[in-house]
Amino acid sequence: MGQRVSRQDFEWVYSEEPHKTRRKLILAKYPEIKELMGSDHRLKYAVVMMVIVQLISAYLLRNASVLTLLFFGYAWGGVINHSMTLAIHEISHNLAFGPSRPLANRALAIFGNLILGIPYAVVFKKYHLEHHKYQGDDELDVDIPSRLEARFFTRTSTKLLWIVLQPVFYTIRPLMLRPKPLTMLEFYNFFAQLCFDVVLYYTLGWKALLYLSGGTFLAMGLHPVAGHFISEHYMFKKGYETYSYYGFLNCITFNVGYHNEHHDFPNIPGSKLPQVRKIAAEFYDHLPCHTSWVRVIWDFAFDPEIGPYSRIKRRTLSSSNCAEENGADNKAE
């Protein structure tokens, strides 16, 4: 049902991603931006508060009907859990305790992960940093849909289904396209989550567990806050591969909408990204941006010119180039 997507392939380019170049230009003109780099001490308190609120909510809803659980999971708990995934995104860049305390950052991420229902935090970091270093890379950037997704979800009805199933694809795509050996931190993440889920089940019951895990799934699919998944890198204007969103939902998503600014300076906390835009306004004001994540979802579903193929791609770097890129970008991450 619905019009078929007109694109038959990704947008292939032969230039490097734009953020490294823009970062150098901005720092050359505005070296004071370096003062914004570092950690956000409030992040850990936000994580703890969200965990407490969700545990209280799960307790209050432990005897609710399934319909009530789904409603509050979508409208309340899912929003908090989605916000937690974006707190974990911040923590993946060591923005809670700084780069000198990596284990403290990982421990906080695993703790915040508990209310999501599934282990997520450690494996997310492993793939997300590659998305920054190799943005658009044909093999290394697993943020880009697979060809199977792009070929199947080509009509309005199937694109809507793809949006609903986004949490599934974001979970299995990296594991299928670019599997990596498990690390001890991933085992710790899995074990902590399993213990939490079992304790929650035996103390508050299956409905409390459904409220938390179901809310995670619902709010990462066809949901206003999930619009950022599409708004960040899908090509709504030819030649532009990263887009910022300057709307009110930034206040509950750790300013993830400031996405050009984030990719330019991933070691600046989200709370300070508006200052980056203010200081270096001439570098951002001319870039296409979004003002509504709901509109982004609508356009993606109903515009035949936009679909999973609407991503910019680059040929995979050689192994030697990858090593050089890793070394060059370690400071930025």
JSON list of N, CA and C in Angstrom, two decimals, residues 28-91:
[
{"chain": "A", "resi": 28, "resn": "ALA", "atom": "N", "xyz": [39.83, 26.54, 14.87]},
{"chain": "A", "resi": 28, "resn": "ALA", "atom": "CA", "xyz": [40.80, 27.55, 14.44]},
{"chain": "A", "resi": 28, "resn": "ALA", "atom": "C", "xyz": [40.26, 28.95, 14.66]},
{"chain": "A", "resi": 29, "resn": "LYS", "atom": "N", "xyz": [38.97, 29.14, 14.45]},
{"chain": "A", "resi": 29, "resn": "LYS", "atom": "CA", "xyz": [38.36, 30.46, 14.58]},
{"chain": "A", "resi": 29, "resn": "LYS", "atom": "C", "xyz": [37.89, 30.74, 16.00]},
{"chain": "A", "resi": 30, "resn": "TYR", "atom": "N", "xyz": [37.42, 29.69, 16.68]},
{"chain": "A", "resi": 30, "resn": "TYR", "atom": "CA", "xyz": [36.86, 29.87, 18.03]},
{"chain": "A", "resi": 30, "resn": "TYR", "atom": "C", "xyz": [37.51, 28.86, 18.99]},
{"chain": "A", "resi": 31, "resn": "PRO", "atom": "N", "xyz": [38.77, 29.07, 19.35]},
{"chain": "A", "resi": 31, "resn": "PRO", "atom": "CA", "xyz": [39.44, 28.12, 20.25]},
{"chain": "A", "resi": 31, "resn": "PRO", "atom": "C", "xyz": [38.79, 28.03, 21.63]},
{"chain": "A", "resi": 32, "resn": "GLU", "atom": "N", "xyz": [37.96, 29.01, 21.99]},
{"chain": "A", "resi": 32, "resn": "GLU", "atom": "CA", "xyz": [37.30, 28.98, 23.30]},
{"chain": "A", "resi": 32, "resn": "GLU", "atom": "C", "xyz": [36.30, 27.83, 23.41]},
{"chain": "A", "resi": 33, "resn": "ILE", "atom": "N", "xyz": [35.94, 27.22, 22.29]},
{"chain": "A", "resi": 33, "resn": "ILE", "atom": "CA", "xyz": [35.02, 26.08, 22.33]},
{"chain": "A", "resi": 33, "resn": "ILE", "atom": "C", "xyz": [35.65, 24.91, 23.09]},
{"chain": "A", "resi": 34, "resn": "LYS", "atom": "N", "xyz": [36.97, 24.85, 23.12]},
{"chain": "A", "resi": 34, "resn": "LYS", "atom": "CA", "xyz": [37.65, 23.79, 23.87]},
{"chain": "A", "resi": 34, "resn": "LYS", "atom": "C", "xyz": [37.26, 23.80, 25.35]},
{"chain": "A", "resi": 35, "resn": "GLU", "atom": "N", "xyz": [36.88, 24.99, 25.85]},
{"chain": "A", "resi": 35, "resn": "GLU", "atom": "CA", "xyz": [36.49, 25.09, 27.25]},
{"chain": "A", "resi": 35, "resn": "GLU", "atom": "C", "xyz": [35.18, 24.36, 27.53]},
{"chain": "A", "resi": 36, "resn": "LEU", "atom": "N", "xyz": [34.40, 24.07, 26.50]},
{"chain": "A", "resi": 36, "resn": "LEU", "atom": "CA", "xyz": [33.14, 23.36, 26.68]},
{"chain": "A", "resi": 36, "resn": "LEU", "atom": "C", "xyz": [33.36, 21.85, 26.76]},
{"chain": "A", "resi": 37, "resn": "MET", "atom": "N", "xyz": [34.53, 21.37, 26.37]},
{"chain": "A", "resi": 37, "resn": "MET", "atom": "CA", "xyz": [34.80, 19.94, 26.37]},
{"chain": "A", "resi": 37, "resn": "MET", "atom": "C", "xyz": [34.95, 19.44, 27.80]},
{"chain": "A", "resi": 38, "resn": "GLY", "atom": "N", "xyz": [34.54, 18.19, 28.01]},
{"chain": "A", "resi": 38, "resn": "GLY", "atom": "CA", "xyz": [34.65, 17.62, 29.35]},
{"chain": "A", "resi": 38, "resn": "GLY", "atom": "C", "xyz": [33.38, 16.89, 29.73]},
{"chain": "A", "resi": 39, "resn": "SER", "atom": "N", "xyz": [33.20, 16.67, 31.02]},
{"chain": "A", "resi": 39, "resn": "SER", "atom": "CA", "xyz": [32.05, 15.90, 31.49]},
{"chain": "A", "resi": 39, "resn": "SER", "atom": "C", "xyz": [30.94, 16.81, 31.98]},
{"chain": "A", "resi": 40, "resn": "ASP", "atom": "N", "xyz": [29.76, 16.21, 32.14]},
{"chain": "A", "resi": 40, "resn": "ASP", "atom": "CA", "xyz": [28.60, 16.90, 32.69]},
{"chain": "A", "resi": 40, "resn": "ASP", "atom": "C", "xyz": [28.26, 16.22, 34.01]},
{"chain": "A", "resi": 41, "resn": "HIS", "atom": "N", "xyz": [28.59, 16.86, 35.13]},
{"chain": "A", "resi": 41, "resn": "HIS", "atom": "CA", "xyz": [28.41, 16.22, 36.44]},
{"chain": "A", "resi": 41, "resn": "HIS", "atom": "C", "xyz": [26.95, 15.95, 36.76]},
{"chain": "A", "resi": 42, "resn": "ARG", "atom": "N", "xyz": [26.02, 16.61, 36.07]},
{"chain": "A", "resi": 42, "resn": "ARG", "atom": "CA", "xyz": [24.60, 16.40, 36.35]},
{"chain": "A", "resi": 42, "resn": "ARG", "atom": "C", "xyz": [24.07, 15.13, 35.71]},
{"chain": "A", "resi": 43, "resn": "LEU", "atom": "N", "xyz": [24.82, 14.57, 34.79]},
{"chain": "A", "resi": 43, "resn": "LEU", "atom": "CA", "xyz": [24.34, 13.41, 34.05]},
{"chain": "A", "resi": 43, "resn": "LEU", "atom": "C", "xyz": [24.08, 12.22, 34.97]},
{"chain": "A", "resi": 44, "resn": "LYS", "atom": "N", "xyz": [24.98, 11.98, 35.91]},
{"chain": "A", "resi": 44, "resn": "LYS", "atom": "CA", "xyz": [24.80, 10.83, 36.81]},
{"chain": "A", "resi": 44, "resn": "LYS", "atom": "C", "xyz": [23.56, 10.99, 37.67]},
{"chain": "A", "resi": 45, "resn": "TYR", "atom": "N", "xyz": [23.25, 12.21, 38.07]},
{"chain": "A", "resi": 45, "resn": "TYR", "atom": "CA", "xyz": [22.05, 12.43, 38.89]},
{"chain": "A", "resi": 45, "resn": "TYR", "atom": "C", "xyz": [20.79, 12.22, 38.05]},
{"chain": "A", "resi": 46, "resn": "ALA", "atom": "N", "xyz": [20.83, 12.60, 36.80]},
{"chain": "A", "resi": 46, "resn": "ALA", "atom": "CA", "xyz": [19.69, 12.39, 35.91]},
{"chain": "A", "resi": 46, "resn": "ALA", "atom": "C", "xyz": [19.43, 10.90, 35.73]},
{"chain": "A", "resi": 47, "resn": "VAL", "atom": "N", "xyz": [20.50, 10.11, 35.57]},
{"chain": "A", "resi": 47, "resn": "VAL", "atom": "CA", "xyz": [20.36, 8.66, 35.40]},
{"chain": "A", "resi": 47, "resn": "VAL", "atom": "C", "xyz": [19.74, 8.04, 36.64]},
{"chain": "A", "resi": 48, "resn": "VAL", "atom": "N", "xyz": [20.26, 8.39, 37.80]},
{"chain": "A", "resi": 48, "resn": "VAL", "atom": "CA", "xyz": [19.72, 7.84, 39.06]},
{"chain": "A", "resi": 48, "resn": "VAL", "atom": "C", "xyz": [18.26, 8.22, 39.22]},
{"chain": "A", "resi": 49, "resn": "MET", "atom": "N", "xyz": [17.91, 9.46, 38.93]},
{"chain": "A", "resi": 49, "resn": "MET", "atom": "CA", "xyz": [16.53, 9.92, 39.08]},
{"chain": "A", "resi": 49, "resn": "MET", "atom": "C", "xyz": [15.59, 9.16, 38.15]},
{"chain": "A", "resi": 50, "resn": "MET", "atom": "N", "xyz": [16.01, 8.93, 36.90]},
{"chain": "A", "resi": 50, "resn": "MET", "atom": "CA", "xyz": [15.15, 8.20, 35.98]},
{"chain": "A", "resi": 50, "resn": "MET", "atom": "C", "xyz": [14.93, 6.76, 36.43]},
{"chain": "A", "resi": 51, "resn": "VAL", "atom": "N", "xyz": [15.96, 6.13, 36.98]},
{"chain": "A", "resi": 51, "resn": "VAL", "atom": "CA", "xyz": [15.81, 4.76, 37.50]},
{"chain": "A", "resi": 51, "resn": "VAL", "atom": "C", "xyz": [14.82, 4.75, 38.65]},
{"chain": "A", "resi": 52, "resn": "ILE", "atom": "N", "xyz": [14.93, 5.70, 39.57]},
{"chain": "A", "resi": 52, "resn": "ILE", "atom": "CA", "xyz": [14.02, 5.76, 40.72]},
{"chain": "A", "resi": 52, "resn": "ILE", "atom": "C", "xyz": [12.58, 5.98, 40.26]},
{"chain": "A", "resi": 53, "resn": "VAL", "atom": "N", "xyz": [12.37, 6.92, 39.35]},
{"chain": "A", "resi": 53, "resn": "VAL", "atom": "CA", "xyz": [11.02, 7.21, 38.86]},
{"chain": "A", "resi": 53, "resn": "VAL", "atom": "C", "xyz": [10.42, 5.98, 38.19]},
{"chain": "A", "resi": 54, "resn": "GLN", "atom": "N", "xyz": [11.21, 5.27, 37.41]},
{"chain": "A", "resi": 54, "resn": "GLN", "atom": "CA", "xyz": [10.68, 4.11, 36.72]},
{"chain": "A", "resi": 54, "resn": "GLN", "atom": "C", "xyz": [10.38, 2.96, 37.68]},
{"chain": "A", "resi": 55, "resn": "LEU", "atom": "N", "xyz": [11.17, 2.80, 38.72]},
{"chain": "A", "resi": 55, "resn": "LEU", "atom": "CA", "xyz": [10.88, 1.75, 39.70]},
{"chain": "A", "resi": 55, "resn": "LEU", "atom": "C", "xyz": [9.60, 2.07, 40.47]},
{"chain": "A", "resi": 56, "resn": "ILE", "atom": "N", "xyz": [9.41, 3.32, 40.81]},
{"chain": "A", "resi": 56, "resn": "ILE", "atom": "CA", "xyz": [8.17, 3.73, 41.48]},
{"chain": "A", "resi": 56, "resn": "ILE", "atom": "C", "xyz": [6.98, 3.51, 40.55]},
{"chain": "A", "resi": 57, "resn": "SER", "atom": "N", "xyz": [7.14, 3.88, 39.30]},
{"chain": "A", "resi": 57, "resn": "SER", "atom": "CA", "xyz": [6.06, 3.70, 38.32]},
{"chain": "A", "resi": 57, "resn": "SER", "atom": "C", "xyz": [5.73, 2.22, 38.15]},
{"chain": "A", "resi": 58, "resn": "ALA", "atom": "N", "xyz": [6.76, 1.38, 38.04]},
{"chain": "A", "resi": 58, "resn": "ALA", "atom": "CA", "xyz": [6.53, -0.06, 37.90]},
{"chain": "A", "resi": 58, "resn": "ALA", "atom": "C", "xyz": [5.80, -0.62, 39.10]},
{"chain": "A", "resi": 59, "resn": "TYR", "atom": "N", "xyz": [6.13, -0.14, 40.28]},
{"chain": "A", "resi": 59, "resn": "TYR", "atom": "CA", "xyz": [5.45, -0.58, 41.51]},
{"chain": "A", "resi": 59, "resn": "TYR", "atom": "C", "xyz": [3.98, -0.17, 41.48]},
{"chain": "A", "resi": 60, "resn": "LEU", "atom": "N", "xyz": [3.70, 1.06, 41.09]},
{"chain": "A", "resi": 60, "resn": "LEU", "atom": "CA", "xyz": [2.32, 1.56, 41.08]},
{"chain": "A", "resi": 60, "resn": "LEU", "atom": "C", "xyz": [1.48, 0.85, 40.02]},
{"chain": "A", "resi": 61, "resn": "LEU", "atom": "N", "xyz": [2.11, 0.38, 38.95]},
{"chain": "A", "resi": 61, "resn": "LEU", "atom": "CA", "xyz": [1.38, -0.25, 37.86]},
{"chain": "A", "resi": 61, "resn": "LEU", "atom": "C", "xyz": [1.43, -1.78, 37.89]},
{"chain": "A", "resi": 62, "resn": "ARG", "atom": "N", "xyz": [1.92, -2.34, 38.99]},
{"chain": "A", "resi": 62, "resn": "ARG", "atom": "CA", "xyz": [2.14, -3.79, 39.05]},
{"chain": "A", "resi": 62, "resn": "ARG", "atom": "C", "xyz": [0.85, -4.60, 38.92]},
{"chain": "A", "resi": 63, "resn": "ASN", "atom": "N", "xyz": [-0.31, -3.99, 39.25]},
{"chain": "A", "resi": 63, "resn": "ASN", "atom": "CA", "xyz": [-1.59, -4.71, 39.15]},
{"chain": "A", "resi": 63, "resn": "ASN", "atom": "C", "xyz": [-2.51, -4.10, 38.09]},
{"chain": "A", "resi": 64, "resn": "ALA", "atom": "N", "xyz": [-1.98, -3.24, 37.23]},
{"chain": "A", "resi": 64, "resn": "ALA", "atom": "CA", "xyz": [-2.79, -2.57, 36.22]},
{"chain": "A", "resi": 64, "resn": "ALA", "atom": "C", "xyz": [-3.15, -3.54, 35.09]},
{"chain": "A", "resi": 65, "resn": "SER", "atom": "N", "xyz": [-4.16, -3.18, 34.33]},
{"chain": "A", "resi": 65, "resn": "SER", "atom": "CA", "xyz": [-4.53, -3.98, 33.17]},
{"chain": "A", "resi": 65, "resn": "SER", "atom": "C", "xyz": [-3.47, -3.84, 32.08]},
{"chain": "A", "resi": 66, "resn": "VAL", "atom": "N", "xyz": [-3.49, -4.77, 31.14]},
{"chain": "A", "resi": 66, "resn": "VAL", "atom": "CA", "xyz": [-2.50, -4.73, 30.06]},
{"chain": "A", "resi": 66, "resn": "VAL", "atom": "C", "xyz": [-2.66, -3.46, 29.23]},
{"chain": "A", "resi": 67, "resn": "LEU", "atom": "N", "xyz": [-3.90, -3.04, 28.98]},
{"chain": "A", "resi": 67, "resn": "LEU", "atom": "CA", "xyz": [-4.13, -1.82, 28.21]},
{"chain": "A", "resi": 67, "resn": "LEU", "atom": "C", "xyz": [-3.58, -0.60, 28.94]},
{"chain": "A", "resi": 68, "resn": "THR", "atom": "N", "xyz": [-3.78, -0.58, 30.26]},
{"chain": "A", "resi": 68, "resn": "THR", "atom": "CA", "xyz": [-3.23, 0.53, 31.06]},
{"chain": "A", "resi": 68, "resn": "THR", "atom": "C", "xyz": [-1.71, 0.53, 31.00]},
{"chain": "A", "resi": 69, "resn": "LEU", "atom": "N", "xyz": [-1.12, -0.66, 31.07]},
{"chain": "A", "resi": 69, "resn": "LEU", "atom": "CA", "xyz": [0.34, -0.78, 30.99]},
{"chain": "A", "resi": 69, "resn": "LEU", "atom": "C", "xyz": [0.85, -0.26, 29.66]},
{"chain": "A", "resi": 70, "resn": "LEU", "atom": "N", "xyz": [0.16, -0.63, 28.58]},
{"chain": "A", "resi": 70, "resn": "LEU", "atom": "CA", "xyz": [0.60, -0.20, 27.26]},
{"chain": "A", "resi": 70, "resn": "LEU", "atom": "C", "xyz": [0.46, 1.31, 27.11]},
{"chain": "A", "resi": 71, "resn": "PHE", "atom": "N", "xyz": [-0.63, 1.87, 27.66]},
{"chain": "A", "resi": 71, "resn": "PHE", "atom": "CA", "xyz": [-0.82, 3.32, 27.57]},
{"chain": "A", "resi": 71, "resn": "PHE", "atom": "C", "xyz": [0.29, 4.06, 28.31]},
{"chain": "A", "resi": 72, "resn": "PHE", "atom": "N", "xyz": [0.53, 3.67, 29.58]},
{"chain": "A", "resi": 72, "resn": "PHE", "atom": "CA", "xyz": [1.56, 4.36, 30.35]},
{"chain": "A", "resi": 72, "resn": "PHE", "atom": "C", "xyz": [2.96, 4.01, 29.84]},
{"chain": "A", "resi": 73, "resn": "GLY", "atom": "N", "xyz": [3.11, 2.81, 29.28]},
{"chain": "A", "resi": 73, "resn": "GLY", "atom": "CA", "xyz": [4.39, 2.46, 28.69]},
{"chain": "A", "resi": 73, "resn": "GLY", "atom": "C", "xyz": [4.73, 3.35, 27.52]},
{"chain": "A", "resi": 74, "resn": "TYR", "atom": "N", "xyz": [3.73, 3.69, 26.71]},
{"chain": "A", "resi": 74, "resn": "TYR", "atom": "CA", "xyz": [3.95, 4.54, 25.54]},
{"chain": "A", "resi": 74, "resn": "TYR", "atom": "C", "xyz": [4.07, 6.01, 25.92]},
{"chain": "A", "resi": 75, "resn": "ALA", "atom": "N", "xyz": [3.16, 6.48, 26.78]},
{"chain": "A", "resi": 75, "resn": "ALA", "atom": "CA", "xyz": [3.06, 7.92, 27.05]},
{"chain": "A", "resi": 75, "resn": "ALA", "atom": "C", "xyz": [3.95, 8.40, 28.20]},
{"chain": "A", "resi": 76, "resn": "TRP", "atom": "N", "xyz": [4.40, 7.49, 29.05]},
{"chain": "A", "resi": 76, "resn": "TRP", "atom": "CA", "xyz": [5.18, 7.91, 30.22]},
{"chain": "A", "resi": 76, "resn": "TRP", "atom": "C", "xyz": [6.48, 7.13, 30.33]},
{"chain": "A", "resi": 77, "resn": "GLY", "atom": "N", "xyz": [6.37, 5.85, 30.64]},
{"chain": "A", "resi": 77, "resn": "GLY", "atom": "CA", "xyz": [7.57, 5.07, 30.88]},
{"chain": "A", "resi": 77, "resn": "GLY", "atom": "C", "xyz": [8.48, 4.94, 29.67]},
{"chain": "A", "resi": 78, "resn": "GLY", "atom": "N", "xyz": [7.87, 4.81, 28.49]},
{"chain": "A", "resi": 78, "resn": "GLY", "atom": "CA", "xyz": [8.68, 4.70, 27.29]},
{"chain": "A", "resi": 78, "resn": "GLY", "atom": "C", "xyz": [9.47, 5.95, 27.00]},
{"chain": "A", "resi": 79, "resn": "VAL", "atom": "N", "xyz": [8.87, 7.11, 27.32]},
{"chain": "A", "resi": 79, "resn": "VAL", "atom": "CA", "xyz": [9.57, 8.38, 27.12]},
{"chain": "A", "resi": 79, "resn": "VAL", "atom": "C", "xyz": [10.79, 8.45, 28.04]},
{"chain": "A", "resi": 80, "resn": "ILE", "atom": "N", "xyz": [10.60, 8.02, 29.29]},
{"chain": "A", "resi": 80, "resn": "ILE", "atom": "CA", "xyz": [11.72, 8.02, 30.24]},
{"chain": "A", "resi": 80, "resn": "ILE", "atom": "C", "xyz": [12.80, 7.04, 29.77]},
{"chain": "A", "resi": 81, "resn": "ASN", "atom": "N", "xyz": [12.37, 5.85, 29.33]},
{"chain": "A", "resi": 81, "resn": "ASN", "atom": "CA", "xyz": [13.35, 4.86, 28.88]},
{"chain": "A", "resi": 81, "resn": "ASN", "atom": "C", "xyz": [14.09, 5.33, 27.63]},
{"chain": "A", "resi": 82, "resn": "HIS", "atom": "N", "xyz": [13.38, 5.99, 26.73]},
{"chain": "A", "resi": 82, "resn": "HIS", "atom": "CA", "xyz": [14.07, 6.52, 25.54]},
{"chain": "A", "resi": 82, "resn": "HIS", "atom": "C", "xyz": [15.07, 7.60, 25.96]},
{"chain": "A", "resi": 83, "resn": "SER", "atom": "N", "xyz": [14.67, 8.42, 26.91]},
{"chain": "A", "resi": 83, "resn": "SER", "atom": "CA", "xyz": [15.61, 9.40, 27.44]},
{"chain": "A", "resi": 83, "resn": "SER", "atom": "C", "xyz": [16.82, 8.72, 28.05]},
{"chain": "A", "resi": 84, "resn": "MET", "atom": "N", "xyz": [16.60, 7.56, 28.70]},
{"chain": "A", "resi": 84, "resn": "MET", "atom": "CA", "xyz": [17.72, 6.82, 29.28]},
{"chain": "A", "resi": 84, "resn": "MET", "atom": "C", "xyz": [18.66, 6.32, 28.19]},
{"chain": "A", "resi": 85, "resn": "THR", "atom": "N", "xyz": [18.12, 5.86, 27.06]},
{"chain": "A", "resi": 85, "resn": "THR", "atom": "CA", "xyz": [19.01, 5.42, 25.98]},
{"chain": "A", "resi": 85, "resn": "THR", "atom": "C", "xyz": [19.90, 6.56, 25.50]},
{"chain": "A", "resi": 86, "resn": "LEU", "atom": "N", "xyz": [19.37, 7.78, 25.57]},
{"chain": "A", "resi": 86, "resn": "LEU", "atom": "CA", "xyz": [20.17, 8.92, 25.13]},
{"chain": "A", "resi": 86, "resn": "LEU", "atom": "C", "xyz": [21.14, 9.39, 26.21]},
{"chain": "A", "resi": 87, "resn": "ALA", "atom": "N", "xyz": [20.80, 9.10, 27.46]},
{"chain": "A", "resi": 87, "resn": "ALA", "atom": "CA", "xyz": [21.79, 9.30, 28.53]},
{"chain": "A", "resi": 87, "resn": "ALA", "atom": "C", "xyz": [22.94, 8.31, 28.34]},
{"chain": "A", "resi": 88, "resn": "ILE", "atom": "N", "xyz": [22.60, 7.06, 27.99]},
{"chain": "A", "resi": 88, "resn": "ILE", "atom": "CA", "xyz": [23.63, 6.05, 27.72]},
{"chain": "A", "resi": 88, "resn": "ILE", "atom": "C", "xyz": [24.47, 6.47, 26.51]},
{"chain": "A", "resi": 89, "resn": "HIS", "atom": "N", "xyz": [23.83, 7.11, 25.54]},
{"chain": "A", "resi": 89, "resn": "HIS", "atom": "CA", "xyz": [24.57, 7.65, 24.40]},
{"chain": "A", "resi": 89, "resn": "HIS", "atom": "C", "xyz": [25.59, 8.68, 24.86]},
{"chain": "A", "resi": 90, "resn": "GLU", "atom": "N", "xyz": [25.19, 9.57, 25.76]},
{"chain": "A", "resi": 90, "resn": "GLU", "atom": "CA", "xyz": [26.12, 10.55, 26.31]},
{"chain": "A", "resi": 90, "resn": "GLU", "atom": "C", "xyz": [27.26, 9.84, 27.04]},
{"chain": "A", "resi": 91, "resn": "ILE", "atom": "N", "xyz": [26.91, 8.84, 27.84]},
{"chain": "A", "resi": 91, "resn": "ILE", "atom": "CA", "xyz": [27.91, 8.13, 28.65]},
{"chain": "A", "resi": 91, "resn": "ILE", "atom": "C", "xyz": [28.87, 7.36, 27.76]}
]
